[in-house]
PDB file of C-alpha atoms in Angstrom:
ATOM      1  CA  MET A   1      12.772   4.178  -4.854  1.00  0.00           C
ATOM      2  CA  GLU A   2      11.211   5.444  -1.640  1.00  0.00           C
ATOM      3  CA  LEU A   3       7.666   6.836  -1.287  1.00  0.00           C
ATOM      4  CA  LYS A   4       7.028   9.403   1.428  1.00  0.00           C
ATOM      5  CA  TYR A   5       3.765  11.132   2.360  1.00  0.00           C
ATOM      6  CA  ASP A   6       4.376  14.674   3.630  1.00  0.00           C
ATOM      7  CA  TYR A   7       1.423  16.673   2.391  1.00  0.00           C
ATOM      8  CA  TRP A   8      -0.969  19.503   3.062  1.00  0.00           C
ATOM      9  CA  THR A   9      -4.690  19.607   2.341  1.00  0.00           C
ATOM     10  CA  GLY A  10      -7.149  22.446   1.881  1.00  0.00           C
ATOM     11  CA  PRO A  11      -7.668  25.303  -0.559  1.00  0.00           C
ATOM     12  CA  PHE A  12      -4.483  25.934  -2.522  1.00  0.00           C
ATOM     13  CA  GLU A  13      -4.492  29.637  -1.617  1.00  0.00           C
ATOM     14  CA  ASP A  14      -4.124  28.587   2.025  1.00  0.00           C
ATOM     15  CA  VAL A  15      -1.153  26.282   1.388  1.00  0.00           C
ATOM     16  CA  LYS A  16       0.464  27.779  -1.715  1.00  0.00           C
ATOM     17  CA  GLY A  17       3.107  29.853   0.079  1.00  0.00           C
ATOM     18  CA  SER A  18       4.193  27.034   2.364  1.00  0.00           C
ATOM     19  CA  LEU A  19       4.223  24.560  -0.482  1.00  0.00           C
ATOM     20  CA  VAL A  20       6.357  26.813  -2.703  1.00  0.00           C
ATOM     21  CA  ARG A  21       8.863  27.374   0.126  1.00  0.00           C
ATOM     22  CA  ASN A  22       8.989  23.688   0.970  1.00  0.00           C
ATOM     23  CA  ILE A  23       9.572  22.578  -2.627  1.00  0.00           C
ATOM     24  CA  SER A  24      12.162  25.328  -2.989  1.00  0.00           C
ATOM     25  CA  GLN A  25      14.139  23.638  -0.217  1.00  0.00           C
ATOM     26  CA  TYR A  26      14.047  20.350  -2.129  1.00  0.00           C
ATOM     27  CA  SER A  27      15.280  22.083  -5.289  1.00  0.00           C
ATOM     28  CA  ILE A  28      18.201  23.678  -3.429  1.00  0.00           C
ATOM     29  CA  SER A  29      19.435  20.469  -1.825  1.00  0.00           C
ATOM     30  CA  ASN A  30      18.901  17.949  -4.668  1.00  0.00           C
ATOM     31  CA  ASN A  31      20.255  17.428  -8.188  1.00  0.00           C
ATOM     32  CA  ALA A  32      16.878  17.458  -9.926  1.00  0.00           C
ATOM     33  CA  ILE A  33      13.219  17.431  -9.043  1.00  0.00           C
ATOM     34  CA  LYS A  34      10.101  16.859 -11.080  1.00  0.00           C
ATOM     35  CA  ILE A  35       6.581  17.990 -10.212  1.00  0.00           C
ATOM     36  CA  GLY A  36       3.712  15.657 -11.019  1.00  0.00           C
ATOM     37  CA  ILE A  37       0.101  14.904 -10.183  1.00  0.00           C
ATOM     38  CA  THR A  38      -1.698  11.608  -9.838  1.00  0.00           C
ATOM     39  CA  THR A  39      -4.842  10.034  -8.482  1.00  0.00           C
ATOM     40  CA  ASP A  40      -2.926   7.020  -7.158  1.00  0.00           C
ATOM     41  CA  PRO A  41       0.564   7.566  -5.645  1.00  0.00           C
ATOM     42  CA  GLU A  42       1.172   3.822  -5.145  1.00  0.00           C
ATOM     43  CA  ARG A  43       0.518   3.094  -8.826  1.00  0.00           C
ATOM     44  CA  ARG A  44       2.474   6.135  -9.972  1.00  0.00           C
ATOM     45  CA  ILE A  45       5.615   5.242  -8.017  1.00  0.00           C
ATOM     46  CA  GLN A  46       5.558   1.791  -9.625  1.00  0.00           C
ATOM     47  CA  GLU A  47       5.482   3.444 -13.053  1.00  0.00           C
ATOM     48  CA  HIS A  48       8.432   5.670 -12.115  1.00  0.00           C
ATOM     49  CA  ARG A  49      10.356   2.673 -10.768  1.00  0.00           C
ATOM     50  CA  ARG A  50       9.920   0.884 -14.107  1.00  0.00           C
ATOM     51  CA  SER A  51      11.142   3.948 -16.043  1.00  0.00           C
ATOM     52  CA  ASN A  52      14.723   3.527 -14.733  1.00  0.00           C
ATOM     53  CA  LEU A  53      15.361   7.290 -14.947  1.00  0.00           C
ATOM     54  CA  GLY A  54      17.284   7.422 -11.680  1.00  0.00           C
ATOM     55  CA  TRP A  55      14.671   8.934  -9.381  1.00  0.00           C
ATOM     56  CA  LYS A  56      15.515   8.205  -5.738  1.00  0.00           C
ATOM     57  CA  ARG A  57      12.382   9.355  -3.918  1.00  0.00           C
ATOM     58  CA  MET A  58       8.770  10.357  -4.506  1.00  0.00           C
ATOM     59  CA  VAL A  59       7.263  12.732  -1.945  1.00  0.00           C
ATOM     60  CA  VAL A  60       3.519  13.419  -1.957  1.00  0.00           C
ATOM     61  CA  LYS A  61       3.131  17.128  -1.077  1.00  0.00           C
ATOM     62  CA  TYR A  62      -0.552  18.059  -1.568  1.00  0.00           C
ATOM     63  CA  GLN A  63      -3.909  16.262  -1.516  1.00  0.00           C
ATOM     64  CA  THR A  64      -7.210  17.695  -2.681  1.00  0.00           C
ATOM     65  CA  SER A  65     -10.579  16.530  -3.938  1.00  0.00           C
ATOM     66  CA  SER A  66     -10.578  19.371  -6.500  1.00  0.00           C
ATOM     67  CA  VAL A  67      -9.204  18.687  -9.968  1.00  0.00           C
ATOM     68  CA  SER A  68      -9.044  22.454 -10.575  1.00  0.00           C
ATOM     69  CA  TYR A  69      -6.952  23.044  -7.412  1.00  0.00           C
ATOM     70  CA  ILE A  70      -4.490  20.311  -8.331  1.00  0.00           C
ATOM     71  CA  ASN A  71      -4.060  21.604 -11.887  1.00  0.00           C
ATOM     72  CA  VAL A  72      -3.589  25.203 -10.772  1.00  0.00           C
ATOM     73  CA  ILE A  73      -1.048  24.380  -8.068  1.00  0.00           C
ATOM     74  CA  GLU A  74       0.894  22.127 -10.461  1.00  0.00           C
ATOM     75  CA  GLU A  75       1.039  24.890 -13.050  1.00  0.00           C
ATOM     76  CA  ILE A  76       2.137  27.475 -10.468  1.00  0.00           C
ATOM     77  CA  LEU A  77       4.943  25.225  -9.254  1.00  0.00           C
ATOM     78  CA  ILE A  78       6.100  24.145 -12.730  1.00  0.00           C
ATOM     79  CA  ASN A  79       6.140  27.743 -13.962  1.00  0.00           C
ATOM     80  CA  TYR A  80       8.074  28.925 -10.917  1.00  0.00           C
ATOM     81  CA  HIS A  81      11.663  29.960 -11.516  1.00  0.00           C
ATOM     82  CA  TRP A  82      13.316  26.639 -10.563  1.00  0.00           C
ATOM     83  CA  GLU A  83      15.076  24.266 -12.910  1.00  0.00           C
ATOM     84  CA  TYR A  84      12.713  21.344 -13.370  1.00  0.00           C
ATOM     85  CA  VAL A  85      12.907  18.255 -15.471  1.00  0.00           C
ATOM     86  CA  ASN A  86      10.514  18.601 -18.406  1.00  0.00           C
ATOM     87  CA  ASN A  87       6.952  17.882 -17.274  1.00  0.00           C
ATOM     88  CA  GLU A  88       4.084  16.603 -19.376  1.00  0.00           C
ATOM     89  CA  LYS A  89       0.610  17.954 -18.628  1.00  0.00           C
ATOM     90  CA  SER A  90      -1.711  15.328 -17.152  1.00  0.00           C
ATOM     91  CA  ILE A  91      -5.441  15.068 -17.795  1.00  0.00           C
ATOM     92  CA  PHE A  92      -7.579  13.252 -15.229  1.00  0.00           C
ATOM     93  CA  SER A  93     -11.039  11.833 -15.103  1.00  0.00           C
ATOM     94  CA  GLN A  94     -13.114  12.304 -11.966  1.00  0.00           C
ATOM     95  CA  ALA A  95     -11.466  10.866  -8.839  1.00  0.00           C
ATOM     96  CA  GLU A  96     -11.961  11.061  -5.085  1.00  0.00           C
ATOM     97  CA  PHE A  97      -8.520  12.604  -4.462  1.00  0.00           C
ATOM     98  CA  TYR A  98      -5.734  14.157  -6.510  1.00  0.00           C
ATOM     99  CA  TYR A  99      -2.134  14.311  -5.283  1.00  0.00           C
ATOM    100  CA  LEU A 100       0.745  16.590  -6.156  1.00  0.00           C
ATOM    101  CA  TYR A 101       4.136  14.949  -5.762  1.00  0.00           C
ATOM    102  CA  ILE A 102       7.786  15.625  -6.409  1.00  0.00           C
ATOM    103  CA  LEU A 103      10.363  13.194  -7.694  1.00  0.00           C
ATOM    104  CA  ILE A 104      13.900  13.663  -6.397  1.00  0.00           C
ATOM    105  CA  LYS A 105      17.191  12.521  -7.948  1.00  0.00           C
TER     106      LYS A 105
END
């Protein structure tokens, strides 16, 4: 499983449109995608590797220091009209950075 960093930073209102369009392109050209958030992409990809669910790539798409920004952007993207694999809501303690990522099959 490959890990790629290709992300935006800043207030989610500034990047929301670009992020939605970019993830839309992933959903068009791949079998399945899953949206997730984490405080540690390196740890999270190891957990996904151990799950053996067939994910091929993890792409980090957004970084912020705001837990509220990361939760709002995740909800916007999950509730968008694409077909996503079922997502579980994550709850985080205080961290320096939060990352939104997509998993690709």
